[in-house]
Short mmCIF file of C-alpha atoms in Angstrom, two decimals:
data_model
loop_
_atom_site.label_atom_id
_atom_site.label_comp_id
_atom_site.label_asym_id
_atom_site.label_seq_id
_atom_site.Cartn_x
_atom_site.Cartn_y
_atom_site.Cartn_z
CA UNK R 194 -24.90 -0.12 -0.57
CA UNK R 195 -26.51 3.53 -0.26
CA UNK R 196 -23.53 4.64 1.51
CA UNK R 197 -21.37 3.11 -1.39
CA UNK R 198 -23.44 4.77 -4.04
CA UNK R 199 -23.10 8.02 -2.40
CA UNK R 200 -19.95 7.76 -1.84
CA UNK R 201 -19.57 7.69 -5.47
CA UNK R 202 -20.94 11.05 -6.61
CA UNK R 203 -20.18 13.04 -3.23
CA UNK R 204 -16.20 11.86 -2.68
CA UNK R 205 -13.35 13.87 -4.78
CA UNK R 206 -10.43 11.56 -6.21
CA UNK R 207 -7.07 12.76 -7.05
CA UNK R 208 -6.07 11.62 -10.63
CA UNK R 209 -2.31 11.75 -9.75
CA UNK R 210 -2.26 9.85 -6.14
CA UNK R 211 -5.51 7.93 -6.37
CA UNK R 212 -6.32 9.33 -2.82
CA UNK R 213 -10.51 10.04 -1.95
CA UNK R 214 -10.68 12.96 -0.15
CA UNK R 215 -14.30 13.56 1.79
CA UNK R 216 -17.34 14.38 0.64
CA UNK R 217 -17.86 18.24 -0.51
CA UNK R 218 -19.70 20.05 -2.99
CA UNK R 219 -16.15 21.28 -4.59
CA UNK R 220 -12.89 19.34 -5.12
CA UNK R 221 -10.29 20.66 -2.52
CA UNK R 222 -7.80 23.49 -3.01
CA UNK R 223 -4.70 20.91 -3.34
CA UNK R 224 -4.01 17.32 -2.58
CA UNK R 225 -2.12 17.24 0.63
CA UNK R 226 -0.25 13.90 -0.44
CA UNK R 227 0.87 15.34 -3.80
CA UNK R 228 2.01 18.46 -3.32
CA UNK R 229 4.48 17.17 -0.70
CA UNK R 230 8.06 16.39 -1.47
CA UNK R 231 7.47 12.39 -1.65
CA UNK R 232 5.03 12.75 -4.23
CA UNK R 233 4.67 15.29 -7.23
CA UNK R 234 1.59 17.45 -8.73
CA UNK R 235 1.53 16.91 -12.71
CA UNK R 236 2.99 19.51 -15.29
CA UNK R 237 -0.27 19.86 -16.28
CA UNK R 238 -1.41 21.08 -12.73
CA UNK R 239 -3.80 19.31 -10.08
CA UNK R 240 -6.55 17.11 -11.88
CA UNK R 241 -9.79 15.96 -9.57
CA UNK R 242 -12.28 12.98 -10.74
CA UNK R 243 -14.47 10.63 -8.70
CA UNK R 244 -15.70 7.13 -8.85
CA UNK R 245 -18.79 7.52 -10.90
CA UNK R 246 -16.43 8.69 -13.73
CA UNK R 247 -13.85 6.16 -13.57
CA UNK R 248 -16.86 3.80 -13.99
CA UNK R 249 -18.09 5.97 -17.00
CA UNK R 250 -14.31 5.88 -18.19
CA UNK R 251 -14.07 2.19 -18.75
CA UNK R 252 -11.48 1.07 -15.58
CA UNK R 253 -12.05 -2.56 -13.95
CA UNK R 254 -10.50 -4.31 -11.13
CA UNK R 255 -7.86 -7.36 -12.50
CA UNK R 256 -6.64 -10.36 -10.31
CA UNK R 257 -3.92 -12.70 -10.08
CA UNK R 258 -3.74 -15.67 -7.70
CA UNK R 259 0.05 -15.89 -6.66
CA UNK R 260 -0.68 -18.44 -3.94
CA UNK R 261 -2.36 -20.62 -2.02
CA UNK R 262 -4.95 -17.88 0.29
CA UNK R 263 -3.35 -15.10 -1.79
CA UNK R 264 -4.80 -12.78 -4.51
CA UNK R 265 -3.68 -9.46 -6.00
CA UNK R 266 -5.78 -6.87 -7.08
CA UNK R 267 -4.83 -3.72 -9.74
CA UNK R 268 -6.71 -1.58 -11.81
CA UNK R 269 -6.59 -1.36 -15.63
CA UNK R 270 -5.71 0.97 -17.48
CA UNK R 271 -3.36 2.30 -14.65
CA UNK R 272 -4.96 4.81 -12.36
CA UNK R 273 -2.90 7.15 -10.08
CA UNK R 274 0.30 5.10 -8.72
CA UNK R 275 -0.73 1.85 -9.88
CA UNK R 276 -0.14 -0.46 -6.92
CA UNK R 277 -1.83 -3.87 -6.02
CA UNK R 278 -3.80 -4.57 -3.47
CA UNK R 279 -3.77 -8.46 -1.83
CA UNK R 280 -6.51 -10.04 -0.53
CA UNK R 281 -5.41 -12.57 2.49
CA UNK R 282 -7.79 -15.60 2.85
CA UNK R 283 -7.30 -16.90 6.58
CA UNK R 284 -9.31 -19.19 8.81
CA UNK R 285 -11.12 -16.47 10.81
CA UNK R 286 -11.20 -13.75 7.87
CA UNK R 287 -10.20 -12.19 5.25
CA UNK R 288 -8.03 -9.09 5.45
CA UNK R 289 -6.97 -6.78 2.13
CA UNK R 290 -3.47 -5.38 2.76
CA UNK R 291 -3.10 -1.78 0.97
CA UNK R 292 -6.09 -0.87 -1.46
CA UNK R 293 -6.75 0.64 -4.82
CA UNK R 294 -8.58 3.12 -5.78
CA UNK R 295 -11.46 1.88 -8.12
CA UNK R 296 -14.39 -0.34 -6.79
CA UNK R 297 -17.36 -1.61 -8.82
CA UNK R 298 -20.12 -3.91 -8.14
CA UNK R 299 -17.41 -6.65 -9.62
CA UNK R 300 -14.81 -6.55 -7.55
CA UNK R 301 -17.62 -6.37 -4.32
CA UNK R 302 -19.09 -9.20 -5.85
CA UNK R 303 -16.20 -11.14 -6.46
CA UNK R 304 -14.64 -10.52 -3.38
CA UNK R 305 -17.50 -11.28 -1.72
CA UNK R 306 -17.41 -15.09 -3.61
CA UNK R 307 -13.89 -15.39 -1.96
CA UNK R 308 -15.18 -14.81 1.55
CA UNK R 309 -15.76 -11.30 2.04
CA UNK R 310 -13.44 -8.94 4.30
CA UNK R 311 -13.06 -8.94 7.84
CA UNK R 312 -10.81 -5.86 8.08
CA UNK R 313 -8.39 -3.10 5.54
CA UNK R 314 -4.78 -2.57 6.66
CA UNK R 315 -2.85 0.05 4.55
CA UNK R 316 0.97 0.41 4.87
CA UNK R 317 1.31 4.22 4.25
CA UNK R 318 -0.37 7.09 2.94
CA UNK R 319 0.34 6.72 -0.88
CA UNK R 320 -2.24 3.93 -1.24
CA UNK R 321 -5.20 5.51 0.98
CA UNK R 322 -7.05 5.11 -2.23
CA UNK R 323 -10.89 4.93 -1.72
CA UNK R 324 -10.47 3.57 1.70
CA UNK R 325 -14.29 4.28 2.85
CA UNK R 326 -15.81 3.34 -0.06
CA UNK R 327 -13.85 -0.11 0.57
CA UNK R 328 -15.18 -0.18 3.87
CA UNK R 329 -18.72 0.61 3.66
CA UNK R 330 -18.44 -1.87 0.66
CA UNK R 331 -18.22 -4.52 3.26
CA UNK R 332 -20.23 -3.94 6.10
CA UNK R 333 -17.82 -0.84 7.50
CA UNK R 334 -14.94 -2.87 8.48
CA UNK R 335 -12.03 -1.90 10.28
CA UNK R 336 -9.47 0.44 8.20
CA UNK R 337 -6.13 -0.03 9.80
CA UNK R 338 -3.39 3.20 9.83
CA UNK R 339 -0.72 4.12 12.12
CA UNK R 340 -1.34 6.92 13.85
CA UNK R 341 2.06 8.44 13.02
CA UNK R 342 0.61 9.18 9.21
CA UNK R 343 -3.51 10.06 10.85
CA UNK R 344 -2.88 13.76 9.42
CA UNK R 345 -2.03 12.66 5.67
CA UNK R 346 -6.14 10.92 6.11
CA UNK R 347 -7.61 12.07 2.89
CA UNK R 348 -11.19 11.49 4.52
CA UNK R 349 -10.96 10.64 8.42
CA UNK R 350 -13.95 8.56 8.73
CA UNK R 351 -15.55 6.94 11.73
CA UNK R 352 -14.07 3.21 10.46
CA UNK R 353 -10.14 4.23 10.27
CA UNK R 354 -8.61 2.60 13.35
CA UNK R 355 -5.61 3.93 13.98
CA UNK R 356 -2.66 1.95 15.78
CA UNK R 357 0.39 2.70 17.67
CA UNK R 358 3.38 1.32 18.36
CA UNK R 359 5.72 -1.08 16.25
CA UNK R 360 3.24 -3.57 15.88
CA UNK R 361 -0.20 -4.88 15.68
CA UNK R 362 -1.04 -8.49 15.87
CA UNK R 363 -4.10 -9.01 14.14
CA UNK R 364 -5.63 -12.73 13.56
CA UNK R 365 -4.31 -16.22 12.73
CA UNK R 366 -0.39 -14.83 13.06
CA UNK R 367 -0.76 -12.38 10.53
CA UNK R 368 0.99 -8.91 12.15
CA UNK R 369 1.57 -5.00 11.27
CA UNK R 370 5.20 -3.96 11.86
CA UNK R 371 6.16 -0.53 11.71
CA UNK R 372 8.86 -0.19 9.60
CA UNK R 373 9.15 3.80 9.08
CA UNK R 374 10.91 5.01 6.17
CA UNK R 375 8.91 6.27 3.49
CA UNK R 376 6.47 7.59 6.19
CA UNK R 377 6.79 7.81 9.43
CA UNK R 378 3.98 5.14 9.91
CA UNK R 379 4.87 2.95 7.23
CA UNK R 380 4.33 -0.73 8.06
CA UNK R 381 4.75 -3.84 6.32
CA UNK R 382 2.40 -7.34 6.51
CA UNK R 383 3.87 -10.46 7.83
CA UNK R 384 2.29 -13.52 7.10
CA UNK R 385 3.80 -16.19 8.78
CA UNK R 386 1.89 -19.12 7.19
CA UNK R 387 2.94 -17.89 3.58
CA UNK R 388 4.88 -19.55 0.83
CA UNK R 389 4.35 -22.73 2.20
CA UNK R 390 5.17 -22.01 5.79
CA UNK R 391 8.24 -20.04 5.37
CA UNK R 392 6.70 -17.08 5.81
CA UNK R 393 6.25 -13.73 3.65
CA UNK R 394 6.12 -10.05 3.78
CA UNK R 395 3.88 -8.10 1.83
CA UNK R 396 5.97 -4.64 2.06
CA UNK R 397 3.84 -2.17 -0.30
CA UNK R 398 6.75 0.35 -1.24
CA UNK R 399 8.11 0.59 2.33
CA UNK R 400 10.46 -2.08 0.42
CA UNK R 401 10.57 -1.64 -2.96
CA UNK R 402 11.26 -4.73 -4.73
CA UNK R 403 13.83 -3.81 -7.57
CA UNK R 404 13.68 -4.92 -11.28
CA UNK R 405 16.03 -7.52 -11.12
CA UNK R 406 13.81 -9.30 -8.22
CA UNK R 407 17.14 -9.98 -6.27
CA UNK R 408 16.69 -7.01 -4.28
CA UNK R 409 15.11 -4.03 -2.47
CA UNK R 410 15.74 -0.60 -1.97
CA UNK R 411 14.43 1.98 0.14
CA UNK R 412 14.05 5.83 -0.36
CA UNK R 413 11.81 8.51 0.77
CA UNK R 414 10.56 9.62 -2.41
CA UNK R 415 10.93 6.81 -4.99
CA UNK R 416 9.42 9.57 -7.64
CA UNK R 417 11.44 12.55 -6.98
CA UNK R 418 15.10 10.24 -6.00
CA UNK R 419 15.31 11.32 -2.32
CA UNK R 420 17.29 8.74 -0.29
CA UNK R 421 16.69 7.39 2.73
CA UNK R 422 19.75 8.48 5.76
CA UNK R 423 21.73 5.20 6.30
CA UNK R 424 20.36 5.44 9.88
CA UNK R 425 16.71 4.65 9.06
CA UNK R 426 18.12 1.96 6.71
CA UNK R 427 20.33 -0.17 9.33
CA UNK R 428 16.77 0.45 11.56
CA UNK R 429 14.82 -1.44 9.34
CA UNK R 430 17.09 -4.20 8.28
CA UNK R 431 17.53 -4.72 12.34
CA UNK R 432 13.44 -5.11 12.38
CA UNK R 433 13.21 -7.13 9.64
CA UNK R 434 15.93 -9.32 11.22
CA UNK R 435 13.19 -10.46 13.66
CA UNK R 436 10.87 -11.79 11.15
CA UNK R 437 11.00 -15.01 9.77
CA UNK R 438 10.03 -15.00 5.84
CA UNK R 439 11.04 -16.55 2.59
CA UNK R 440 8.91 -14.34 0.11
CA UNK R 441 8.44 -10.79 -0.68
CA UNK R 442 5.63 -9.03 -2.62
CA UNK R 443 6.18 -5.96 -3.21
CA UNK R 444 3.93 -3.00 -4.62
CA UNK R 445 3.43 -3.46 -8.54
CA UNK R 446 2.21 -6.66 -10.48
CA UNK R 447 5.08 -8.92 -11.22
CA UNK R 448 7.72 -7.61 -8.35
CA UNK R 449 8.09 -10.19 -5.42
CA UNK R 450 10.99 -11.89 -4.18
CA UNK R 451 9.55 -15.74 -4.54
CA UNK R 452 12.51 -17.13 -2.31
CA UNK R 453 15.16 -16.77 -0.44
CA UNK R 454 14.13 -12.96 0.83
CA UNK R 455 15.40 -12.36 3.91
CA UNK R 456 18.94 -12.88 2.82
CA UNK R 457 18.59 -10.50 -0.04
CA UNK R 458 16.94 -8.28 1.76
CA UNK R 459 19.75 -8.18 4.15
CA UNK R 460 22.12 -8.04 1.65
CA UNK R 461 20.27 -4.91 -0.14
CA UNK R 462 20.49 -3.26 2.55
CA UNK R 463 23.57 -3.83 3.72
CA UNK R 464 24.25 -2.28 -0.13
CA UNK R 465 22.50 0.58 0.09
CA UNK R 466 24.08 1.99 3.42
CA UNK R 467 27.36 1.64 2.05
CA UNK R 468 26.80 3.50 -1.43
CA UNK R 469 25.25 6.31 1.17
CA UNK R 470 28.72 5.92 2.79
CA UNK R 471 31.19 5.83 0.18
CA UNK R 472 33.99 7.74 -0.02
CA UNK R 473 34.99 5.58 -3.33
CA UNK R 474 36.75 7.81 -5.96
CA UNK R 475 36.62 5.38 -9.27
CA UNK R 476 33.32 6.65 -10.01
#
């Protein structure tokens, strides 16, 4: 846990993204992730913290069990974007799919009480978060990134494993599938075993489950209301054709599509194309 500790008081955090940068004496010039047009810096300007002050600040880890093998993981009060992370109980290890930001002696011991982690798999840049803290935290597992986002890294360390392609089978059925999008690398997490056997896709927002939970949409910046071209939307409803699911989780506490996904997903998507392609005038 040395590496953890140091970790702590050596490793810049961005207050806005959540993203730990590497260690240095100085916090850096800009975050990378923020200042680009999918993400925003604060009126207020650039604001740097690290881990030994969010413990000093009073955040903890919170946790929901939404099924059977499956727990989701968020920090209160909200820090940076606010997603979940999910831990994935299978039979030959545990895997958490995206990552937050704050990590505690908590959270390592009670996700050590649920079996530990075998690996990290992250769906796009946005939810980096403390990545090598979470890591080291657990015996310097595997971090999995595509390669297609490697130079968005806040801290390239020796345990990111970056993958190519479209997708990565990983253990006991569970997959990466490169979905694109948002990023270029941005992948979703099939779980084929989920909801019961039907299947289900945790999607981070690479498909962001909508407020009504009857839907998704998809855009390149969700912040700053930049669409995504209807040709990157008919790719990804043609990939997620291929996958057989029932349930969606998406990013945020409280947003998943408990049944009947697929065809709504299909359907939003379907939606959004033609809104992209309307000519309608009664508007």
């Amino acid at each position: 846990m040395e590496e953890v500790a140091r970790l702590d008081k050596e490793c810049w955090i961005c207050e806005t993204c959540g993203v730990q940068f590497a260690p240095s004496s100085d916090p850096p010039a800009e975050c990378h992730i923020c200042v680009d047009e999918r993400q925003f810096v604060p009126k207020g300007g650039q604001r740097w913290t690290k881990q030994e002050q969010l413990k000093q600040r009073g955040y903890r880890n919170m946790y929901q069990k939404h099924e059977q093998n499956l727990y989701g993981i968020a920090t209160v009060p909200k820090f940076g974007i606010g997603q979940r992370a999910f831990l994935l109980q299978t039979p030959n290890g545990n895997l958490l799919c995206d990552c937050v930001t704050f990590l505690d002696d908590a959270t390592i011991d009670i996700i050590k009480g649920l079996g530990g982690l075998r690996a990290i798999a992250i769906s796009h840049p946005h939810f980096y978060s403390a990545n090598a803290q979470w890591s080291a935290a657990f015996g310097n597992i595997p971090v999995y990134m595509h390669e297609k986002d490697r130079k968005w890294a806040g801290y390239d360390h020796e345990n990111v494993s970056y993958w190519s392609g479209e997708t990565l089978s990983l253990w006991d059925g569970i997959q990466l599938v490169r979905l694109g999008g948002h990023f270029p690398g941005g992948s979703i997490l099939h779980w084929p075993s989920g909801a019961d056997g039907k299947g289900a896709v945790i999607s981070g927002d690479i498909l962001q489950v909508t407020m009504d939970r009857k839907a998704v949409s998809v855009m390149r910046s969700f912040p700053n209301y930049i669409p995504l071209s209807g040709s990157h939307s008919q790719r990804i409803s043609k990939i997620m054709e291929t996958l057989e699911y029932d349930r969606l989780y998406g990013a945020f506490f409280d947003l998943e599509i408990e049944t009947n996904a697929k065809a709504l997903v299909r359907n939003s998507l379907q939606r959004y194309v033609h809104w992209l392609q309307s000519d309608d005038t009664d508007i």
